[in-house]
Structures are given as structure tokens and as C-alpha cells.
Coordinates of C-alpha atoms in Angstrom, one line a residue:
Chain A
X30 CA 0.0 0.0 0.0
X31 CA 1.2 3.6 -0.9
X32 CA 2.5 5.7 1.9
X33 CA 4.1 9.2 3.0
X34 CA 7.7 8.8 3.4
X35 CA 9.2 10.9 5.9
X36 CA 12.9 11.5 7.0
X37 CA 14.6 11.7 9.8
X38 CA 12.7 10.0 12.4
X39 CA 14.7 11.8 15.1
X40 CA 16.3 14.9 14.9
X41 CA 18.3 17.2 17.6
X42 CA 19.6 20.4 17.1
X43 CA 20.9 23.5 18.7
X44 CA 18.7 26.7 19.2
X45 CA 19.1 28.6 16.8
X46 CA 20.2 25.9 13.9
X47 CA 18.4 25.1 10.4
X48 CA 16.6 21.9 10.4
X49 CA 15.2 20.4 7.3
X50 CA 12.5 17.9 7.4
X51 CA 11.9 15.5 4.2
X52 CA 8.8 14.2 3.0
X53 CA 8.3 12.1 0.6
X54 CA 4.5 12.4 -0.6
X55 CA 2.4 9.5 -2.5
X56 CA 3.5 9.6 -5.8
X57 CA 0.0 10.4 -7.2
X58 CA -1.3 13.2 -5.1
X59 CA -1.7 16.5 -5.8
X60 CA -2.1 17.9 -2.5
X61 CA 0.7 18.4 0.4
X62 CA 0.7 19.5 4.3
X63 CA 2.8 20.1 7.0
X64 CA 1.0 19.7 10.7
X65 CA 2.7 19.0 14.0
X66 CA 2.1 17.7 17.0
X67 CA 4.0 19.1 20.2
X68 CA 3.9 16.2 22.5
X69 CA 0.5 15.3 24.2
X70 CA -1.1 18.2 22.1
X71 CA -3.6 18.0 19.6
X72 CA -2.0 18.2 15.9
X73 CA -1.9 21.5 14.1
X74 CA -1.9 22.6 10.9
X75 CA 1.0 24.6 9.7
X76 CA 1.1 24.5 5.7
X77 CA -1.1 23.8 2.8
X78 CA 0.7 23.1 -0.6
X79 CA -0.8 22.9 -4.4
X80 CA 1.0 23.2 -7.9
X81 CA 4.2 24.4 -6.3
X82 CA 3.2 27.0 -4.5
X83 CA 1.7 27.7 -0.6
X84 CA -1.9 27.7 -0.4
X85 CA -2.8 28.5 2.8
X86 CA -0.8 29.0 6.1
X87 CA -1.2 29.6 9.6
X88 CA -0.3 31.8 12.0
X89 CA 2.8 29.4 13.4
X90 CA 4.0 29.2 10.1
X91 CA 6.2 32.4 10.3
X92 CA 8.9 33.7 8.3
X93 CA 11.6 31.2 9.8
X94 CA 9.6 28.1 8.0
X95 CA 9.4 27.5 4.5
X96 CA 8.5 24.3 2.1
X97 CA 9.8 23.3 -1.1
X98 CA 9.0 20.8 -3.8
X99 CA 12.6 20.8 -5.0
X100 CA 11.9 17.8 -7.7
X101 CA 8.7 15.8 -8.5
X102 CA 8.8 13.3 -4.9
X103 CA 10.3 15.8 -2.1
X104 CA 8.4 18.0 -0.5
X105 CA 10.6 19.7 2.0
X106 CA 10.0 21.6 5.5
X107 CA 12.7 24.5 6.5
X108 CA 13.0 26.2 9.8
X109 CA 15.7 28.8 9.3
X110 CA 16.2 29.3 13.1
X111 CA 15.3 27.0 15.5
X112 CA 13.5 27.8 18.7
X113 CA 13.0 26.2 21.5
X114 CA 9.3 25.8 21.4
X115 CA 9.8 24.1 17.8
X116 CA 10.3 21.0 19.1
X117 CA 7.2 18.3 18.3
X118 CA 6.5 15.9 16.1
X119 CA 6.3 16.9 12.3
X120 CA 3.4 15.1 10.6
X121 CA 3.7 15.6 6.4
X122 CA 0.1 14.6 4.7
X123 CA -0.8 14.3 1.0
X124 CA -4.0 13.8 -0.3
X125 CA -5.4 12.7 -4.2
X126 CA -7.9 15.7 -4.6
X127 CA -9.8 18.1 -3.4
X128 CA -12.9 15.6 -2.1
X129 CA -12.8 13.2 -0.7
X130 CA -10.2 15.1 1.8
X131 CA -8.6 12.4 3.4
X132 CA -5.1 12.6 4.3
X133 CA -2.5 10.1 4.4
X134 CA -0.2 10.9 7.2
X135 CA 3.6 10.1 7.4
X136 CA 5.1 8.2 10.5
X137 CA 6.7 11.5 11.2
X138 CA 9.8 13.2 12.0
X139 CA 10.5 14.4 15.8
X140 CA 12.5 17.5 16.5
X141 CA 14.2 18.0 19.3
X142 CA 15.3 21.6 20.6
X143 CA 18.5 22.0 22.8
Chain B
X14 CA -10.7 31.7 15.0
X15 CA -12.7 28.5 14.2
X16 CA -11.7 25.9 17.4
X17 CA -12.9 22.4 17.5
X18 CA -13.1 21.5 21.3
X19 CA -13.5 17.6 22.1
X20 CA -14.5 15.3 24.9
X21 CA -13.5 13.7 26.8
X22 CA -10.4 14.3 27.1
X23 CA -10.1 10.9 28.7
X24 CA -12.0 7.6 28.9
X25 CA -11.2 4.3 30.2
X26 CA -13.7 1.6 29.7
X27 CA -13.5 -2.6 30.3
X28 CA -13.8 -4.4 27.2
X29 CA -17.2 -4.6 26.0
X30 CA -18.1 -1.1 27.3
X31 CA -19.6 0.9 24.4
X32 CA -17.5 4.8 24.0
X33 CA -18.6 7.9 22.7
X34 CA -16.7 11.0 21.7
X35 CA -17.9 14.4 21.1
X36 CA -16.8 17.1 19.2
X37 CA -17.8 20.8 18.8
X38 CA -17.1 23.6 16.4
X39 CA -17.4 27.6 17.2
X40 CA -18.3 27.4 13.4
X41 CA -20.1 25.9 10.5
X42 CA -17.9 22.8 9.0
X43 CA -18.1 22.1 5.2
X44 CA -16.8 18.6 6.7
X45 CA -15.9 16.6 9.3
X46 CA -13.0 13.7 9.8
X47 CA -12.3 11.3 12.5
X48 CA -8.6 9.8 12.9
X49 CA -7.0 7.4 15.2
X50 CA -3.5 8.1 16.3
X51 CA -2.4 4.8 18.0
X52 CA 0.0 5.3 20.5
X53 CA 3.5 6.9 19.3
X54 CA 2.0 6.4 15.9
X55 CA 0.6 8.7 13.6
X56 CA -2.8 9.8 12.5
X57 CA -5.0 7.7 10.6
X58 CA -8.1 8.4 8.9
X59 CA -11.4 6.5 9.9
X60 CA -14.0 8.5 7.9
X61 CA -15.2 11.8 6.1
X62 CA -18.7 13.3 6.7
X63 CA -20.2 15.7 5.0
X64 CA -24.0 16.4 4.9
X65 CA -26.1 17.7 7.5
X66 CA -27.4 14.8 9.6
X67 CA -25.4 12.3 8.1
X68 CA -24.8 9.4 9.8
X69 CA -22.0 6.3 8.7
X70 CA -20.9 3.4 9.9
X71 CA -17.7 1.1 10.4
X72 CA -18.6 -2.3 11.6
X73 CA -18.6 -1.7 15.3
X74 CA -17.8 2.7 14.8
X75 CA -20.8 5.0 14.0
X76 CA -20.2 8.2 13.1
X77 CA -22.6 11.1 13.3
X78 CA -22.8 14.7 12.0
X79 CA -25.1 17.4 13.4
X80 CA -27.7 19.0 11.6
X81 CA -26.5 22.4 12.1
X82 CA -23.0 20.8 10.8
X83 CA -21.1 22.1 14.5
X84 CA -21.0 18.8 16.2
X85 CA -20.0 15.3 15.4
X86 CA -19.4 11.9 17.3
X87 CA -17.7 9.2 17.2
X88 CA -19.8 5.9 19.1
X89 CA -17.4 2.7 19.6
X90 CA -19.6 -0.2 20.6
X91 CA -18.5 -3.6 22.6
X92 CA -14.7 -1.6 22.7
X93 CA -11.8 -3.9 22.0
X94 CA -8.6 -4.1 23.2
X95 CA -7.6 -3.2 19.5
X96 CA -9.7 0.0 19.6
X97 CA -6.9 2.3 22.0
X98 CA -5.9 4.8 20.9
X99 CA -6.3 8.5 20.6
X100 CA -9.4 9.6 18.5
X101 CA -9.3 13.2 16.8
X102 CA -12.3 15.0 15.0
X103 CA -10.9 17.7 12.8
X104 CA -13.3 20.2 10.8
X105 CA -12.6 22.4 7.5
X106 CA -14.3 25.4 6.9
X107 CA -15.5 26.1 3.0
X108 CA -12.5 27.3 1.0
X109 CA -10.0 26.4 3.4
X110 CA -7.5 23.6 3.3
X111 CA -6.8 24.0 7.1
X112 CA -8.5 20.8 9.2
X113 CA -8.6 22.0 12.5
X114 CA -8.1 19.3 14.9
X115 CA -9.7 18.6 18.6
X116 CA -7.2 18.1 21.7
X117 CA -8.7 14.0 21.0
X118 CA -10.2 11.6 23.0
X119 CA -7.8 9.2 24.7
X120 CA -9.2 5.7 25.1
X121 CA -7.6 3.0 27.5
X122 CA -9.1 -0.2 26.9
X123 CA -8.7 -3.0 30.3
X124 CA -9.0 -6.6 29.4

């Protein structure tokens, strides 16, 4: 069965370091997310993404993240500077279309602040 | 800005015990989905609903959808051991891409 990809499982960085996050969505869908989940929380959406380009964002999704679909699998996460209230668990999604909306969530990638 | 609030937040039951989870928008939902995050796993979609009233069901899960399309539930009947887990609503808004998700329902399941 298809899945989302995601790499690392585990990462730990300094405040104040770039992290990138890799995400590798199924290869048919059109439609591409980046939620997270800080630990025991509920998840949150950061990021909507559609023909290469953001279409919608919220309000955590400042001017130290950004996403890229630097070929025709990746679909990348960036957080320019790292805080420590960054850390949580990064959930990438794709879905097919529009409806039915269901997403297909990755396993995941955990950040760790220091 | 829209919230989704859930409860409970908690609910242990012995297996057999039927569960319910509610879920609440401050706004109108073009649709609602359920997901099941499993312990240190990730989410996983159970179902989409999206006309007033509508009700579905799963085998043993019944999902329902309120007619005013602001609340929604999740029933779980004769629970399994299988059936922990964590169980999210999350609503969109017409337009948006953003599925808001509730804080979930955690449910602990004694043999």
C-alpha cells in the first residue's frame, strides 16, 4: 500500500540551527501539508501546498519556515532558526484531490530543541 | 478563529463497554473527519462526513454529524482491546484547506 515517506525519524539540534525535514508524498497526489504535533497536544496545521506554491498558512507558520518541492517526490519543511518551542513531532500529509479530503499521514519526524 | 473543542479528554472503559466522543465547532464545518492516532503512531483516517445529519458506519464505529453541521461523534460499541488509541475529530471550513483538529479523546481499553 502507498504511503508518505518521511525523513529523519529523530532529529536534535541546537537553538538557533536550520533543520530540514523530508517528506516524501504518494507519488499520485496532488495535495501536500505540513501539521505538527508538540507532544500530548492536539495536531496542528501549519502549511497547505498545491502546484508548487503555498496555499494557505497559519499563524505558526512564520517567516523562519518554509516548504519546497525541490523535484517531483520531495516536498521539504525548512526552519531557518530553530526555537526552542519548535520541538514536536512533524506530521507531512498528501492527499489525491480536493474531495474526498482524506489525508495520508507520514510516520513523522521528531525535533528535538537544545 | 474556528476551534474544535472535544470530549473527553479521557475515557477508560472494560472491554465490552460501548465509548462515545464528542466534538464541537465555534463554526459551521463544510466537513468533518475522524482519525485514530495509535499510541507513538501517527494519525489515521477513519472516515469523512459531509452532509447535515449524516450518519456512517464502520462495523462496530458509527459516526454522526449534526444537523447544524457544529458537532459530530464518534460511538465505539462492545470496545476492543484493539480499539486504543487516541481519536481526533478535525473540521474544514468552506475554501480552506486547514483541518482543525480537537485536543482528541484518549481511550484505554482493560482486558
Amino acid at each position: 500500500e502507498p504511503e508518505v515517506t518521511q525523513t529523519p525519524s529523530h532529529q536534535v539540534t541546537q537553538m538557533g540551527q536550520e533543520v530540514i525535514l523530508r517528506c516524501v508524498p504518494i507519488s499520485n497526489h496532488l495535495y501536500f501539508y505540513w501539521y505538527r504535533q508538540i507532544l500530548g497536544q492536539k495536531v496542528e496545521f501549519l502549511v497547505s501546498f498545491y502546484n508548487n506554491e503555498i496555499s494557505e498558512k497559519s499563524e505558526i507558520f512564520d517567516d523562519q519556515f518554509s516548504v519546497e518541492r525541490p523535484d517531483g517526490s520531495n516536498f521539504t519543511l525548512k526552519i531557518r532558526s530553530t526555537k526552542l518551542e519548535d520541538s514536536a513531532m512533524y506530521f507531512c500529509a498528501s492527499k489525491l484531490a480536493i474531495f474526498p479530503g482524506e489525508l495520508f499521514f507520514g510516520e513523522g519526524s521528531r525535533l528535538t530543541v537544545l | 478563529g474556528q476551534q474544535v473543542m472535544q470530549i473527553p479528554q479521557y475515557q477508560h472503559v472494560q472491554e465490552g463497554e460501548d465509548f462515545t466522543t464528542y466534538c464541537n465547532s465555534s463554526t459551521t464545518l463544510s466537513n468533518i473527519q475522524w482519525y485514530k492516532q495509535r499510541p507513538g503512531g501517527h494519525p489515521v483516517f477513519l472516515i469523512q462526513l459531509v452532509k447535515s445529519g449524516e450518519v456512517k458506519k464502520q462495523k462496530r464505529l458509527t459516526f454522526q454529524f449534526g444537523e447544524a453541521k457544529k458537532n459530530s461523534s464518534l460511538h465505539i460499541t462492545a470496545t476492543q482491546t484493539t480499539d486504543v488509541g487516541t481519536y481526533f475529530c478535525a473540521g474544514s471550513q468552506g475554501g480552506s484547506e486547514k483541518l482543525v483538529f480537537g485536543k482528541g479523546t484518549k481511550l484505554t481499553v482493560n482486558p
